[in-house]
XYZ file of C-alpha atoms in Angstrom:
356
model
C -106.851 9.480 -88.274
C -105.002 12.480 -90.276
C -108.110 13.750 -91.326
C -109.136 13.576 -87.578
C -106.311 15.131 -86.655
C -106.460 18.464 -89.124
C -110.249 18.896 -88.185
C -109.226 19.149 -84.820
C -106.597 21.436 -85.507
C -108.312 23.953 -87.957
C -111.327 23.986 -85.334
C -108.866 25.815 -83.342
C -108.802 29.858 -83.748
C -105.750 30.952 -85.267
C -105.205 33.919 -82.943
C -104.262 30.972 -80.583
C -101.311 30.447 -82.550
C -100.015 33.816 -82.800
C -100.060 33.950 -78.836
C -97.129 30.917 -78.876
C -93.753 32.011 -78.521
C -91.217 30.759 -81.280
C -89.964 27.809 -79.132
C -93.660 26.272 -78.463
C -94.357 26.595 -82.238
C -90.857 24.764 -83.088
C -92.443 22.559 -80.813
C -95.810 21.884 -82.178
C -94.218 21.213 -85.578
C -92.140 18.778 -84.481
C -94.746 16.758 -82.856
C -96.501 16.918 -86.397
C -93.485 15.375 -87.947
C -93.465 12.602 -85.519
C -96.791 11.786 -84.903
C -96.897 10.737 -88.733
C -93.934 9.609 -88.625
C -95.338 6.809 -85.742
C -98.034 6.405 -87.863
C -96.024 5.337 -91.181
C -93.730 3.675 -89.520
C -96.172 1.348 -87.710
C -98.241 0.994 -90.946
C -95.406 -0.163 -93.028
C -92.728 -2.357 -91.555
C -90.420 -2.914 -94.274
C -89.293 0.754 -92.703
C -88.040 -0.990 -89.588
C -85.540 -2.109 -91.781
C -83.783 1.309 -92.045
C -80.058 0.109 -91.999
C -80.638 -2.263 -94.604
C -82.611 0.326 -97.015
C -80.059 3.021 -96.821
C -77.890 0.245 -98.018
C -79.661 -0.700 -100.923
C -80.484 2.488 -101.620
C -76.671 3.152 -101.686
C -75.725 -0.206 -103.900
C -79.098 0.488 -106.318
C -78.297 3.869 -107.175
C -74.843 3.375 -107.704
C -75.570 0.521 -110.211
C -78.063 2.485 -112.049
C -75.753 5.302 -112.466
C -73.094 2.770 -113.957
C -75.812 1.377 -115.612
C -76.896 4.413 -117.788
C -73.276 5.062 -118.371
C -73.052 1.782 -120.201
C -76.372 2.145 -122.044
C -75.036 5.481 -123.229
C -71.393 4.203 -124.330
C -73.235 1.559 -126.515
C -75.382 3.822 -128.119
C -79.035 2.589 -126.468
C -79.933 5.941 -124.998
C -79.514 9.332 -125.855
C -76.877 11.682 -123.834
C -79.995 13.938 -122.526
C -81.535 10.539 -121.193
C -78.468 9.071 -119.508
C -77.688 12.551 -117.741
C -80.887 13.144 -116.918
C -80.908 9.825 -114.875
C -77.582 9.665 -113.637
C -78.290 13.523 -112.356
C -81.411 12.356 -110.128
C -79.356 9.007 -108.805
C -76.591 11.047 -107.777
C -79.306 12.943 -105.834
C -80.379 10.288 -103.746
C -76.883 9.281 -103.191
C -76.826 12.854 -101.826
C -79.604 12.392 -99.634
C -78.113 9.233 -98.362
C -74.997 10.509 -97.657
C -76.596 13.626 -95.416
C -78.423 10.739 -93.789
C -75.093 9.071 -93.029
C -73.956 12.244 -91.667
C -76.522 11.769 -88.619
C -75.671 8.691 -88.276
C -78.992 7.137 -89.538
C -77.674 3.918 -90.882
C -75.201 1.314 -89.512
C -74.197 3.687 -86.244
C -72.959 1.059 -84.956
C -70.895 -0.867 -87.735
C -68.375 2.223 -88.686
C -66.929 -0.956 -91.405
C -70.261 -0.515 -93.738
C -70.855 3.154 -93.311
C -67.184 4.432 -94.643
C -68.318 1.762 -97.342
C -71.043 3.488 -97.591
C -69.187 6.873 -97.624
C -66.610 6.200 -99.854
C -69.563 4.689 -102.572
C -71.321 8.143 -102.342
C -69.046 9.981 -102.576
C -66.846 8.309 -105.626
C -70.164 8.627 -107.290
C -70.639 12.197 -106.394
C -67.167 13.540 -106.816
C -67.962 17.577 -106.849
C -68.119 17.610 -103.868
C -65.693 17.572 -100.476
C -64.705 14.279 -98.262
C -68.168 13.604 -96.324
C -66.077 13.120 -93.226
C -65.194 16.963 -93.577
C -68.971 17.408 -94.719
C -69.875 15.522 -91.477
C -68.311 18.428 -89.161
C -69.463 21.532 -91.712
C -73.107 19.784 -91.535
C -72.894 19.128 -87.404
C -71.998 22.795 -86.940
C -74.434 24.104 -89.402
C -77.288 22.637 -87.406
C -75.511 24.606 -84.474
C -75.446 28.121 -85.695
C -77.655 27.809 -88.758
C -78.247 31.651 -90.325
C -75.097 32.840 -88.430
C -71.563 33.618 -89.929
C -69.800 31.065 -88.502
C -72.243 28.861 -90.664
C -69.239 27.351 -92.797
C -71.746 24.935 -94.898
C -74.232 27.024 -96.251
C -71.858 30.525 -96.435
C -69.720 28.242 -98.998
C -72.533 28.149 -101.286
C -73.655 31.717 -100.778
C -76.188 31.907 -98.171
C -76.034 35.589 -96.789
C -74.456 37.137 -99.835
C -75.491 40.361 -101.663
C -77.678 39.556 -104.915
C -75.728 40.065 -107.862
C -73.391 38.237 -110.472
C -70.973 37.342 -107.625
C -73.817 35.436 -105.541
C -74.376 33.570 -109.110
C -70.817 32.355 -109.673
C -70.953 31.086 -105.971
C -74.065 29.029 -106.153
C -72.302 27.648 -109.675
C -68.903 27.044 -109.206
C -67.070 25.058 -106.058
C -64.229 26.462 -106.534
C -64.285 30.395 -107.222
C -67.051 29.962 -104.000
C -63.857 29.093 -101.896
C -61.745 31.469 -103.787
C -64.935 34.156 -102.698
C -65.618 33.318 -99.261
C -62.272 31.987 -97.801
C -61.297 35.048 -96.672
C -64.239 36.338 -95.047
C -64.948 32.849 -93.275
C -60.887 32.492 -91.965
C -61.909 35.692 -90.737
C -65.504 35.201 -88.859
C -65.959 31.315 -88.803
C -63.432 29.922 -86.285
C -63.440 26.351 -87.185
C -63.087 26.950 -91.131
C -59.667 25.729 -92.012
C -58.022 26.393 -95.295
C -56.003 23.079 -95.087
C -58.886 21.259 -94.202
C -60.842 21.773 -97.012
C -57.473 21.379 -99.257
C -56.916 18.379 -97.557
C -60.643 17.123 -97.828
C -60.862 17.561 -101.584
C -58.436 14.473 -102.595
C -58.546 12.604 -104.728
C -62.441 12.782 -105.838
C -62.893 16.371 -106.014
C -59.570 17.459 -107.416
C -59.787 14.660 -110.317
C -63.616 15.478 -110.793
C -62.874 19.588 -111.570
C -60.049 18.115 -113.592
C -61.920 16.193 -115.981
C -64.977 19.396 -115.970
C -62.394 22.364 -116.538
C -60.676 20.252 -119.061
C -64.245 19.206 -120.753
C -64.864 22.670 -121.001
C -61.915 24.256 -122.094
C -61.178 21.915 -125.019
C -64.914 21.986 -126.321
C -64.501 26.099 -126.202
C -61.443 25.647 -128.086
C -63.030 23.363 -130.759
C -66.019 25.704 -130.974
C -63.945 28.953 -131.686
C -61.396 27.425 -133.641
C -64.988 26.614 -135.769
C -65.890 29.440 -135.894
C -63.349 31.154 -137.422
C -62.348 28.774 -140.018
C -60.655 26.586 -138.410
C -57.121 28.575 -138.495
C -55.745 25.629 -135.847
C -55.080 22.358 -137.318
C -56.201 19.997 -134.371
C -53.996 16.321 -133.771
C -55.151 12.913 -133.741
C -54.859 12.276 -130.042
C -56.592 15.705 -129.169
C -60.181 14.447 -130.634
C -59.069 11.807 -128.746
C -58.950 13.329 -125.480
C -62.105 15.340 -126.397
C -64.000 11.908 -127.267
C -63.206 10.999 -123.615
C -63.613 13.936 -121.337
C -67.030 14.347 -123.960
C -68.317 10.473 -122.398
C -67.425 11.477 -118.508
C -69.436 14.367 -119.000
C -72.332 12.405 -120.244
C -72.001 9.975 -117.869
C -69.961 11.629 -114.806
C -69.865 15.364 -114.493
C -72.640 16.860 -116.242
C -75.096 15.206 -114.121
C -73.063 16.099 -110.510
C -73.065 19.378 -111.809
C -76.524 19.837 -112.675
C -77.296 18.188 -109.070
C -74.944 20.121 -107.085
C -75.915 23.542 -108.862
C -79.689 22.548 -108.429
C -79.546 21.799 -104.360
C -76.649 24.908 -104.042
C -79.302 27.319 -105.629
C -82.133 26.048 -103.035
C -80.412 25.404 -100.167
C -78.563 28.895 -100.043
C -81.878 30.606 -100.710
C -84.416 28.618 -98.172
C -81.877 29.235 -95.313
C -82.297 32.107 -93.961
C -79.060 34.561 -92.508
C -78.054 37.524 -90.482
C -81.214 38.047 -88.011
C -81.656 34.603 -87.039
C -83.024 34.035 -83.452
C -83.896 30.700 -83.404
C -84.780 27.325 -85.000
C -88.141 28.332 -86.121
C -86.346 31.283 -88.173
C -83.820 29.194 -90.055
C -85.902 28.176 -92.874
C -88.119 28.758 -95.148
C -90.122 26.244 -97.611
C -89.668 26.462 -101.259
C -92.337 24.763 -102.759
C -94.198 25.929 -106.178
C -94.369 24.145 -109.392
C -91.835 25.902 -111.164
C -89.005 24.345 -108.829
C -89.444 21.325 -110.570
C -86.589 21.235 -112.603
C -84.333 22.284 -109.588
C -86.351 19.791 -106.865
C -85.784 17.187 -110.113
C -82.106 17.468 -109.357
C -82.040 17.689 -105.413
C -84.721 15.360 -104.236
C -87.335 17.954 -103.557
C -84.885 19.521 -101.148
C -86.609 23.448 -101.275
C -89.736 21.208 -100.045
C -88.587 19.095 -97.206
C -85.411 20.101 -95.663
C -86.904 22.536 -93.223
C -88.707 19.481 -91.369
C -85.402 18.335 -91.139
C -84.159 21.178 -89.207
C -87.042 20.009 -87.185
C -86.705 17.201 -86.567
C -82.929 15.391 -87.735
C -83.039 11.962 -87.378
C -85.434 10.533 -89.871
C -83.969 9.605 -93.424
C -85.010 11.199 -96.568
C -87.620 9.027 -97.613
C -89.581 8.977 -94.896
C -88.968 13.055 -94.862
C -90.725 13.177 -98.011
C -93.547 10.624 -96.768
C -94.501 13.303 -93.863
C -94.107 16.606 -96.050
C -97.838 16.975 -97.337
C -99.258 15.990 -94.101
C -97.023 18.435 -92.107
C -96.498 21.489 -94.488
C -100.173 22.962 -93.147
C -98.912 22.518 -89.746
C -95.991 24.494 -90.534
C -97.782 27.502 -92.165
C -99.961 27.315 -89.472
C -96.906 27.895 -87.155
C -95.537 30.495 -88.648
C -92.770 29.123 -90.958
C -92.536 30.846 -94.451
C -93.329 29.681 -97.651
C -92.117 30.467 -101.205
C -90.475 33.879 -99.904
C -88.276 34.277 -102.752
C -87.560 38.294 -102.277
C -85.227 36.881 -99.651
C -82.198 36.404 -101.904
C -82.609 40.099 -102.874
C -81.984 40.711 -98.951
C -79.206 38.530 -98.541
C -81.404 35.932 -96.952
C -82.467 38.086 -94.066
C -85.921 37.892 -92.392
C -86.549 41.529 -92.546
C -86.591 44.220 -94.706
C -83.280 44.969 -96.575
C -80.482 45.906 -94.794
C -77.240 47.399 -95.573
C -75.495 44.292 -95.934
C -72.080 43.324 -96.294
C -70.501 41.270 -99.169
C -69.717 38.251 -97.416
């Protein structure tokens, strides 16, 4: 039946599609997404189980993160391996909690999905409430590549290439200290308080334990370096030997993950001369992603069908992607345009662009 289906469509000339407008296009790619999305859905029926499977997903990814943790603490795996693992499960308990966000699991028991909230989100702790994320995420599927974008101009989406764009995409926090301003300023509904208020307890005690990690390790490392001119207490290795395991275990791994889908998202979204749904994204897709698509589900790959089409969870996003991604460079949509972060993410040549 697919094969049917993409003889039939490459028989057709492609001056045919050019003649579309951008709204029949969006179209035709989003009855691609759910024609195979009938068709695995009515192969497989385990996925007609879909509250149950977000669920476990949620419970079996949260265990295997504790899991790894413990094999680490005892000395069975190596810290590489255990935040290597814990990096990827934290990824899927991103994915999940996106999927959440549209309400694709338990909609109608609110009990089990703050359960489900709370898990991801203790697991995930770089990150803000996802009640908060729930209203930035709504709005960004509203006025996606526009500055009152709150979401994706957090993580620099629309900003100026340079080292400033890099901090952003790396760090949480000097991104809000960045783009505060500007977005009090252009995005009505970004509140200062909001986000304060939306970053306790899990954020707040997860850059705690990082900052802390990092600062004490630089300290040890210089005070190596030259000779050791400090003499260092008892209960400071202590506190190092700590903060050293929740790194392993805890904040290395949300770090990596967060950096990972913060570098792709901000770059396949596109900003500033955005007309329409079929201009919003772009997909990232070529081998050397790996390591950041390792980290963020594949995210660069698959999240433009999303903007396509929202209510289908992540796995069965991924499921569709081969079978749809010709559809969508047939249609028009971009692929692997990476000079746009040297335009600030616009669609067109560079423009003079403004540091937002």
């Amino acid at each position: 039946m697919i094969a049917i289906a993409e003889r039939a469509t490459a028989q057709v000339p492609t001056k045919l599609y050019t003649r579309l407008s951008q709204k029949e296009k969006s179209k035709k790619i989003m009855k691609w997404i759910r024609f195979r999305d009938r068709k695995l859905r009515g192969k497989f029926e385990f996925l007609k189980h879909q509250d149950e499977l977000g669920l476990a997903i949620t419970l079996g990814s949260a265990a295997g993160m504790i899991l790894f943790a413990g094999l680490y603490i005892a000395g069975i795996i190596p810290a590489w391996a255990c935040i290597v693992a814990n990096g990827v499960l934290a990824s899927i308990l991103h994915e999940v909690e996106h999927d959440l966000i549209h309400n694709l699991y338990y909609k109608d028991n609110l009990k089990i999905q703050n359960f489900m909230f709370w898990t991801v989100w203790i697991f995930r702790g770089n990150t803000v409430s996802p009640w908060y994320r729930r209203m930035i995420h709504t709005l960004h599927h509203k006025v996606s590549g526009h500055k009152e974008d709150i979401e994706e101009r957090l993580i620099g989406n629309g900003m100026k290439f340079g080292l400033k764009r890099f901090i952003t995409m790396m760090d949480g926090n000097m991104s809000f200290l960045f783009q505060s301003h500007t977005l009090r300023r252009e995005a009505p509904k970004f509140k200062r308080s909001e986000i304060t208020r939306s970053s306790w307890p899990y954020l707040v005690i997860y850059f705690h334990l990082w900052y802390n990690f990092l600062f004490i390790n630089l300290f040890y490392i210089g005070n190596e370096l030259l000779g050791k001119p400090v003499e260092v207490p008892a209960w400071l290795d202590t506190v190092r030997h700590l903060l050293n395991i929740s790194a392993v275990v805890y904040t290395i791994p949300n770090w990596i993950r967060q950096t990972s889908i913060q570098v792709v998202s901000s770059n396949m979204h596109y900003y500033g001369d955005v007309k329409g749904l079929h201009e919003q994204t772009q997909v990232l897709n070529r081998w050397f992603l790996f390591p950041l698509h390792l980290f963020c589900f594949n995210f660069g790959s698959t999240h433009g069908i999303h903007h396509f089409v929202v209510n289908q969870p992540f796995y069965l996003r991924q499921a569709v992607a081969p079978f749809v991604h010709p559809a969508m460079k047939r249609y028009g949509i971009r692929f692997n345009d990476f000079g746009s972060i040297f335009r600030g993410n616009r669609l067109g040549k560079e423009q003079a662009l403004t540091a937002a």
